[in-house]
Amino acid sequence: MKTKATYNNRITTADEQRIYSHLLACVSVESPDAMIARFQALFLDGFGYPDRDVVAALDRLLAGQDVEDYFRFILNRCCHILINRWQTNTQLQPAIPILIELLESVPTGRVPELSRSRSVRRLRQVTESFRDTEQYWALKRLANIIEARHSALPRNRQAEAVPLGSLINRYPYLYEHCLVTEDSDLQHQQYVRSMQLEAQHKFEVDLTHYVTYRVRQGRLHRQGQADFVDKLRVVPNPTLLNDQDLASSLKQFSRRRDHGQSYRDGAQRFLLTHDQGASFRQFKEDLFDYIITDVNAGYSQRQFKSMLQDHLLSTFTDSDSRPVDDFLRVRTCSNLFNFLVVDPSAGRQHYVFLDLINNLGPVHTTGLLLRILLICQKVRPFLERRFSILFNHYETASSDTVAWLVNMFENINIALSLNFGTVDLSHTKAR
């Protein structure tokens, strides 16, 4: 049985290096328009490229027996040679979506060079196959983020239904898992991290400004100065939730709550009262009690309670008598996310997650996940990874048909910002 090539077990050939070095030299001196024309001639049209040595190197690669397995790595690296150059310059960044959009084109013209017709047919075949790879979809998501950042339209409101994939700019916690592939170079990984921090900071600033605006509105109304409300600079809602749902989410996930215990307080209470020297079995029992107390009694008494208990108590039973340690704690909480959100090893199965949202709603489902995250913050990448799996699964769906998932993404964004970011609304109330 033939094994599909992976990036880590490949060695860059001389012909590949010839193409990479050529593109690096060109992109350092030529405009984005010129480079896009080069890219189209070399990789899409398959003819008209001026450098015959580069064309010959590409033809030798296309003649390789396993080219269908590894060409995605070559094309992806060639794209990123251009992208890495342009992404450092704000004025050049709009060229990135144009380059990526080229990959969607399907050249049908006849090849004027009959001697290369076989190579061009192979080229067009493997380029078309590239559109079914994780590398291509990561590029598409990058294009969506860059287009959103450079759009003149407000990014916080969506006037009509759009593909879910076009909303990725809104959810920085998905960036690393949706934009980085196994062959991503260090420069791209650093760029993604930079975009993530920038997007997260902007959301937190926008959220703080919005809450401050609503507090001022409420204060003026209470003081009988409604005439002055219209004079305030309007700050738009930075989420896709309506104002009422956003206020509920802010109230639910604030670090300090006026009534009842905050999620952070509950987590600290669990960590303080749980016996750190207890057995792993005792930890799982305590964890079950901690989780289930926040679940609606009517729902928890049905199938969910027994399913959760069975899942937890059957986790790594060979370690039940051992003292719980950090390793077991991380594995257990990560495994909980498999059960509650989506299990990557079970064909993206997420029926429990759908059941939670249908019965508890997105706010309380988010709260359930937040409780786990707050007692074991090392599992945050595991939770983000599971949401990226759902995003990838539904990204071609219209946002209105997966409104439940958009609602979850928005609430997760708020919960993470309030509990792990710089947003502190302890002295304010959104009304």
Coordinates of C-alpha atoms in Angstrom, one line a residue:
M1 CA 0.0 0.0 0.0
K2 CA 1.4 3.4 -1.0
T3 CA 1.9 5.8 1.9
K4 CA 1.0 9.5 1.3
A5 CA 4.1 11.7 1.6
T6 CA 4.5 13.9 4.7
Y7 CA 6.6 17.0 4.9
N8 CA 8.9 15.8 7.7
N9 CA 10.2 12.8 5.8
R10 CA 11.0 14.7 2.6
I11 CA 14.3 16.0 1.5
T12 CA 14.4 19.2 -0.6
T13 CA 15.7 18.3 -4.1
A14 CA 18.1 20.4 -6.2
D15 CA 15.3 21.2 -8.6
E16 CA 13.0 22.4 -5.8
Q17 CA 15.8 24.6 -4.4
R18 CA 16.4 26.0 -7.9
I19 CA 12.8 27.2 -8.0
Y20 CA 12.8 28.5 -4.5
S21 CA 16.0 30.5 -4.9
H22 CA 14.7 31.9 -8.2
L23 CA 11.5 33.1 -6.6
L24 CA 13.3 34.6 -3.6
A25 CA 15.5 36.6 -5.9
C26 CA 12.6 37.8 -8.0
V27 CA 10.3 38.8 -5.2
S28 CA 13.0 40.9 -3.6
V29 CA 13.2 43.2 -6.6
E30 CA 9.9 42.9 -8.5
S31 CA 6.4 44.3 -7.7
P32 CA 3.5 42.1 -6.6
D33 CA 1.9 42.5 -10.0
A34 CA 5.0 41.2 -11.7
M35 CA 5.3 38.3 -9.3
I36 CA 1.6 37.4 -9.7
A37 CA 2.1 37.3 -13.4
R38 CA 5.2 35.1 -13.0
F39 CA 3.3 32.7 -10.6
Q40 CA 0.4 32.4 -13.1
A41 CA 2.7 31.7 -16.0
L42 CA 4.8 29.1 -14.2
F43 CA 2.3 27.2 -12.1
L44 CA -1.2 27.8 -13.6
D45 CA -1.0 28.5 -17.3
G46 CA 2.1 26.3 -17.6
F47 CA 3.6 28.3 -20.5
G48 CA 5.2 31.6 -21.3
Y49 CA 7.6 31.6 -18.4
P50 CA 10.9 33.4 -19.5
D51 CA 13.4 31.4 -17.4
R52 CA 14.0 28.1 -19.2
D53 CA 16.1 26.6 -16.5
V54 CA 13.3 27.1 -13.9
V55 CA 10.8 25.6 -16.4
A56 CA 13.1 22.6 -16.9
A57 CA 13.5 22.1 -13.1
L58 CA 9.7 22.2 -12.7
D59 CA 9.2 19.7 -15.6
R60 CA 11.7 17.2 -13.9
L61 CA 9.7 17.5 -10.7
L62 CA 6.4 16.9 -12.5
A63 CA 7.9 13.7 -14.0
G64 CA 8.5 12.3 -10.6
Q65 CA 6.6 9.2 -9.7
D66 CA 5.2 10.5 -6.4
V67 CA 4.6 14.1 -7.6
E68 CA 0.9 13.9 -6.7
D69 CA 1.8 13.2 -3.1
Y70 CA 4.4 15.9 -2.5
F71 CA 3.6 18.7 -5.0
R72 CA 1.3 20.4 -2.4
F73 CA 4.4 21.1 -0.3
I74 CA 6.3 22.6 -3.2
L75 CA 3.4 24.9 -4.3
N76 CA 2.7 25.9 -0.8
R77 CA 6.3 26.9 -0.2
C78 CA 6.4 28.9 -3.4
C79 CA 3.2 30.7 -2.3
H80 CA 4.8 31.5 1.1
I81 CA 8.0 32.8 -0.5
L82 CA 5.9 35.6 -2.0
I83 CA 3.5 35.9 1.0
N84 CA 6.4 36.2 3.5
R85 CA 7.8 39.1 1.6
W86 CA 4.5 40.9 1.2
Q87 CA 3.1 40.4 4.7
T88 CA 5.7 42.6 6.3
N89 CA 4.5 45.6 4.3
T90 CA 1.0 46.8 4.9
Q91 CA 0.8 48.3 1.4
L92 CA 1.7 45.0 -0.2
Q93 CA -0.6 42.8 1.9
P94 CA -3.6 43.2 -0.5
A95 CA -1.6 41.2 -3.1
I96 CA -1.8 38.1 -0.9
P97 CA -5.5 37.4 -1.5
I98 CA -5.1 38.1 -5.2
L99 CA -2.3 35.5 -5.3
I100 CA -4.4 32.9 -3.4
E101 CA -7.4 33.6 -5.6
L102 CA -5.3 32.6 -8.6
L103 CA -5.2 29.1 -7.3
E104 CA -9.0 28.8 -7.9
S105 CA -8.6 29.5 -11.6
V106 CA -8.7 26.6 -14.0
P107 CA -6.7 27.3 -17.2
T108 CA -8.2 25.7 -20.2
G109 CA -6.1 27.3 -23.0
R110 CA -4.1 25.1 -25.4
V111 CA -0.4 24.8 -24.8
P112 CA 1.6 26.5 -27.6
E113 CA 4.7 24.4 -26.8
L114 CA 3.7 20.9 -28.0
S115 CA 7.0 19.5 -26.5
R116 CA 5.7 20.4 -23.0
S117 CA 2.1 19.5 -23.4
R118 CA 2.4 16.4 -21.2
S119 CA 4.2 18.4 -18.5
V120 CA 1.6 21.1 -18.6
R121 CA -1.3 18.6 -18.3
R122 CA 0.4 17.1 -15.3
L123 CA 1.0 20.5 -13.8
R124 CA -2.7 21.5 -14.2
Q125 CA -3.7 18.2 -12.7
V126 CA -1.6 18.5 -9.5
T127 CA -2.5 22.2 -9.2
E128 CA -6.1 21.4 -9.3
S129 CA -5.6 18.7 -6.7
F130 CA -3.9 21.3 -4.5
R131 CA -7.4 22.8 -3.9
D132 CA -8.3 19.7 -1.9
T133 CA -5.3 20.0 0.6
E134 CA -5.1 21.5 4.0
Q135 CA -2.3 23.8 2.7
Y136 CA -4.8 25.4 0.2
W137 CA -7.5 25.9 2.9
A138 CA -5.0 27.4 5.2
L139 CA -4.1 29.9 2.5
K140 CA -7.8 30.6 1.9
R141 CA -8.3 31.4 5.6
L142 CA -5.2 33.7 5.5
A143 CA -6.7 35.5 2.5
N144 CA -10.0 36.0 4.4
I145 CA -8.2 37.5 7.4
I146 CA -6.2 39.9 5.3
E147 CA -9.2 41.0 3.2
A148 CA -11.1 41.7 6.4
R149 CA -8.3 43.7 7.9
H150 CA -8.1 45.8 4.8
S151 CA -11.8 46.1 4.2
A152 CA -13.4 49.6 4.4
L153 CA -16.5 48.0 5.9
P154 CA -16.9 47.6 9.7
R155 CA -15.7 44.2 10.6
N156 CA -18.0 43.8 13.6
R157 CA -21.3 43.6 11.7
Q158 CA -22.4 41.2 9.0
A159 CA -25.3 42.6 7.1
E160 CA -26.1 39.2 5.4
A161 CA -25.3 35.6 5.5
V162 CA -21.8 34.7 4.5
P163 CA -19.7 31.5 4.4
L164 CA -18.6 30.7 7.9
G165 CA -14.9 30.6 6.6
S166 CA -15.1 34.4 5.9
L167 CA -15.6 35.1 9.6
I168 CA -12.3 33.6 10.7
N169 CA -10.8 37.0 11.3
R170 CA -13.2 37.4 14.2
Y171 CA -11.8 34.4 16.2
P172 CA -8.0 34.8 16.9
Y173 CA -8.0 31.7 19.1
L174 CA -8.5 29.7 15.8
Y175 CA -5.6 31.3 13.9
E176 CA -2.8 29.0 14.9
H177 CA -4.7 25.8 14.2
C178 CA -6.4 27.0 11.0
L179 CA -3.5 28.9 9.4
V180 CA -0.5 26.7 10.2
T181 CA 0.2 23.4 8.5
E182 CA 2.9 20.8 9.0
D183 CA 5.1 22.5 6.4
S184 CA 4.7 26.1 7.6
D185 CA 8.0 27.8 8.0
L186 CA 9.0 29.7 11.2
Q187 CA 8.5 33.1 9.6
H188 CA 4.9 32.3 8.8
Q189 CA 4.3 30.8 12.2
Q190 CA 5.6 34.0 13.8
Y191 CA 3.4 36.1 11.5
V192 CA 0.3 34.1 12.5
R193 CA 1.1 34.6 16.1
S194 CA 1.5 38.3 15.6
M195 CA -1.8 38.6 13.8
Q196 CA -3.4 36.6 16.6
L197 CA -2.1 38.9 19.3
E198 CA -3.1 42.0 17.2
A199 CA -6.6 40.7 16.6
Q200 CA -7.1 39.7 20.2
H201 CA -5.9 43.1 21.4
K202 CA -8.2 44.9 19.0
F203 CA -11.2 42.9 20.1
E204 CA -10.5 43.5 23.8
V205 CA -10.1 47.3 23.1
D206 CA -13.3 47.4 21.1
L207 CA -15.2 45.4 23.7
T208 CA -14.0 47.7 26.5
H209 CA -15.0 50.8 24.5
Y210 CA -18.4 49.4 23.8
V211 CA -19.1 48.5 27.4
T212 CA -18.0 52.0 28.5
Y213 CA -20.3 53.5 25.9
R214 CA -23.3 51.5 27.2
V215 CA -22.5 52.3 30.8
R216 CA -22.5 56.0 29.9
Q217 CA -25.8 55.6 28.1
G218 CA -27.3 53.9 31.1
R219 CA -26.0 56.6 33.6
L220 CA -27.4 59.4 31.5
H221 CA -30.8 57.7 31.3
R222 CA -30.9 57.1 35.1
Q223 CA -29.9 60.8 35.7
G224 CA -32.8 62.0 33.5
Q225 CA -30.4 63.4 30.9
A226 CA -31.6 61.3 27.9
D227 CA -31.1 64.3 25.6
F228 CA -27.4 64.0 26.1
V229 CA -27.3 60.3 24.9
D230 CA -27.5 61.3 21.3
K231 CA -24.4 63.4 21.8
L232 CA -22.3 60.4 22.7
R233 CA -20.0 59.0 20.1
V234 CA -21.7 55.7 19.0
V235 CA -19.5 52.7 19.7
P236 CA -20.7 49.7 17.7
N237 CA -21.2 46.2 19.2
P238 CA -18.0 44.4 18.3
T239 CA -19.6 41.0 18.2
L240 CA -22.2 39.2 16.1
L241 CA -24.5 38.8 19.1
N242 CA -27.3 41.3 19.6
D243 CA -26.9 43.8 22.4
Q244 CA -29.0 41.9 24.8
D245 CA -27.2 38.6 24.2
L246 CA -23.9 40.4 24.5
A247 CA -24.9 41.9 27.8
S248 CA -25.9 38.4 29.1
S249 CA -22.6 37.0 28.0
L250 CA -20.6 39.8 29.6
K251 CA -22.5 39.3 32.9
Q252 CA -22.0 35.6 32.8
F253 CA -18.3 35.5 32.2
S254 CA -17.0 38.6 34.1
R255 CA -14.2 38.0 36.5
R256 CA -16.3 39.5 39.3
R257 CA -20.1 39.1 39.5
D258 CA -22.6 41.1 41.4
H259 CA -24.7 38.0 42.2
G260 CA -23.3 34.5 42.5
Q261 CA -19.9 33.1 42.2
S262 CA -17.8 33.8 39.1
Y263 CA -16.3 31.0 37.0
R264 CA -12.8 32.1 38.2
D265 CA -13.9 32.0 41.8
G266 CA -15.4 28.5 41.4
A267 CA -12.2 27.2 39.8
Q268 CA -10.1 28.7 42.6
R269 CA -12.5 27.1 45.2
F270 CA -12.1 23.7 43.5
L271 CA -8.3 23.9 43.4
L272 CA -8.2 25.0 47.1
T273 CA -10.6 22.4 48.4
H274 CA -9.5 19.4 46.3
D275 CA -7.0 17.3 48.1
Q276 CA -3.8 17.7 46.0
G277 CA -2.5 14.4 47.4
A278 CA -5.6 12.5 46.5
S279 CA -5.7 9.5 44.1
F280 CA -6.5 9.9 40.5
R281 CA -9.8 8.2 41.0
Q282 CA -10.7 10.7 43.7
F283 CA -9.7 13.6 41.4
K284 CA -12.1 12.3 38.7
E285 CA -14.9 12.0 41.2
D286 CA -14.3 15.6 42.5
L287 CA -14.0 16.8 38.9
F288 CA -17.4 15.3 38.0
D289 CA -19.0 17.0 41.0
Y290 CA -17.4 20.3 40.0
I291 CA -18.6 20.1 36.5
I292 CA -22.1 18.8 37.1
T293 CA -23.0 21.5 39.7
D294 CA -23.1 24.1 36.9
V295 CA -25.4 22.1 34.7
N296 CA -29.1 22.6 34.7
A297 CA -30.6 20.0 37.1
G298 CA -33.3 18.9 34.6
Y299 CA -30.8 18.3 31.9
S300 CA -28.1 16.7 34.1
Q301 CA -30.6 14.2 35.5
R302 CA -31.1 12.8 32.0
Q303 CA -28.6 10.9 29.9
F304 CA -25.9 13.5 30.1
K305 CA -25.1 12.9 33.8
S306 CA -24.5 9.2 33.4
M307 CA -22.6 9.6 30.2
L308 CA -20.3 12.2 31.7
Q309 CA -19.7 10.1 34.8
D310 CA -19.0 7.0 32.8
H311 CA -16.6 8.9 30.5
L312 CA -14.7 10.4 33.4
L313 CA -14.4 7.3 35.6
S314 CA -13.4 5.1 32.7
T315 CA -10.5 7.5 31.8
F316 CA -7.1 5.9 32.3
T317 CA -8.4 3.5 34.9
D318 CA -5.0 1.9 35.2
S319 CA -3.8 5.0 37.0
D320 CA -6.7 5.2 39.5
S321 CA -4.6 4.4 42.5
R322 CA -1.8 6.8 41.7
P323 CA -1.6 10.2 43.2
V324 CA -3.0 12.7 40.7
D325 CA -0.2 14.7 39.0
D326 CA -0.1 17.4 36.3
F327 CA 0.3 14.9 33.5
L328 CA -2.9 13.0 34.5
R329 CA -4.8 16.3 35.1
V330 CA -3.9 17.6 31.6
R331 CA -4.8 14.3 29.9
T332 CA -8.1 14.0 31.7
C333 CA -9.2 17.6 30.9
S334 CA -8.1 17.2 27.3
N335 CA -10.0 14.0 27.0
L336 CA -13.0 15.7 28.4
F337 CA -12.9 18.1 25.5
N338 CA -13.0 15.1 23.2
F339 CA -16.2 14.0 24.8
L340 CA -17.9 17.4 25.2
V341 CA -16.8 19.1 21.9
V342 CA -15.4 16.9 19.2
D343 CA -13.2 13.8 19.2
P344 CA -10.5 14.2 16.4
S345 CA -10.1 10.4 16.3
A346 CA -13.8 9.6 15.9
G347 CA -14.5 11.2 12.5
R348 CA -15.4 14.7 13.9
Q349 CA -18.2 13.3 15.9
H350 CA -19.8 16.0 18.0
Y351 CA -23.4 14.9 18.9
V352 CA -22.8 15.6 22.7
F353 CA -21.7 19.2 21.8
L354 CA -24.9 19.7 19.7
D355 CA -27.0 18.3 22.5
L356 CA -25.4 20.6 25.0
I357 CA -26.1 23.7 22.9
N358 CA -29.7 22.6 22.2
N359 CA -30.4 22.0 25.9
L360 CA -28.2 24.4 27.8
G361 CA -27.7 27.1 25.2
P362 CA -24.4 28.6 24.0
V363 CA -23.7 30.7 27.1
H364 CA -24.0 27.9 29.6
T365 CA -22.2 25.4 27.2
T366 CA -19.4 27.9 27.0
G367 CA -19.4 28.2 30.8
L368 CA -19.1 24.4 31.1
L369 CA -16.0 24.4 29.0
L370 CA -14.6 27.5 30.8
R371 CA -14.9 25.7 34.2
I372 CA -12.6 23.0 32.9
L373 CA -10.2 25.4 31.3
L374 CA -9.8 27.5 34.5
I375 CA -8.7 24.6 36.6
C376 CA -6.1 23.4 34.0
Q377 CA -5.1 26.2 31.8
K378 CA -2.5 24.1 30.0
V379 CA -5.3 22.5 28.0
R380 CA -6.4 25.7 26.3
P381 CA -4.6 24.7 23.0
F382 CA -6.5 21.4 23.1
L383 CA -9.9 23.3 23.3
E384 CA -8.9 25.7 20.6
R385 CA -7.9 22.8 18.4
R386 CA -11.3 21.2 18.8
F387 CA -13.0 24.4 17.8
S388 CA -10.8 24.6 14.8
I389 CA -11.9 21.2 13.8
L390 CA -15.5 22.3 13.9
F391 CA -14.7 25.5 12.0
N392 CA -12.9 23.5 9.3
H393 CA -15.8 21.1 9.1
Y394 CA -18.5 23.8 8.6
E395 CA -16.4 26.6 6.9
T396 CA -18.2 26.3 3.6
A397 CA -21.6 26.5 5.2
S398 CA -23.6 29.7 5.2
S399 CA -23.3 31.5 8.6
D400 CA -27.1 31.6 9.0
T401 CA -27.3 27.8 8.7
V402 CA -24.7 27.3 11.4
A403 CA -25.8 30.2 13.6
W404 CA -25.5 28.0 16.7
L405 CA -21.8 27.6 16.0
V406 CA -21.3 31.3 15.3
N407 CA -23.0 32.0 18.6
M408 CA -20.6 29.6 20.3
F409 CA -17.6 31.1 18.7
E410 CA -18.7 34.6 19.8
N411 CA -19.3 33.5 23.4
I412 CA -15.9 31.6 23.5
N413 CA -14.2 34.8 22.3
I414 CA -15.9 36.8 25.1
A415 CA -15.2 34.2 27.8
L416 CA -11.5 33.9 26.9
S417 CA -11.1 37.7 26.7
L418 CA -12.7 38.3 30.1
N419 CA -10.8 35.5 31.9
F420 CA -7.5 35.3 30.2
G421 CA -7.1 38.7 28.4
T422 CA -6.7 42.3 29.6
V423 CA -10.4 43.1 29.7
D424 CA -11.5 44.0 33.3
L425 CA -15.2 44.9 33.6
S426 CA -15.4 44.4 37.3
H427 CA -16.3 48.1 37.9
T428 CA -18.8 48.4 35.0
K429 CA -22.1 46.9 33.9
A430 CA -23.2 46.5 30.3
R431 CA -26.9 47.5 30.0

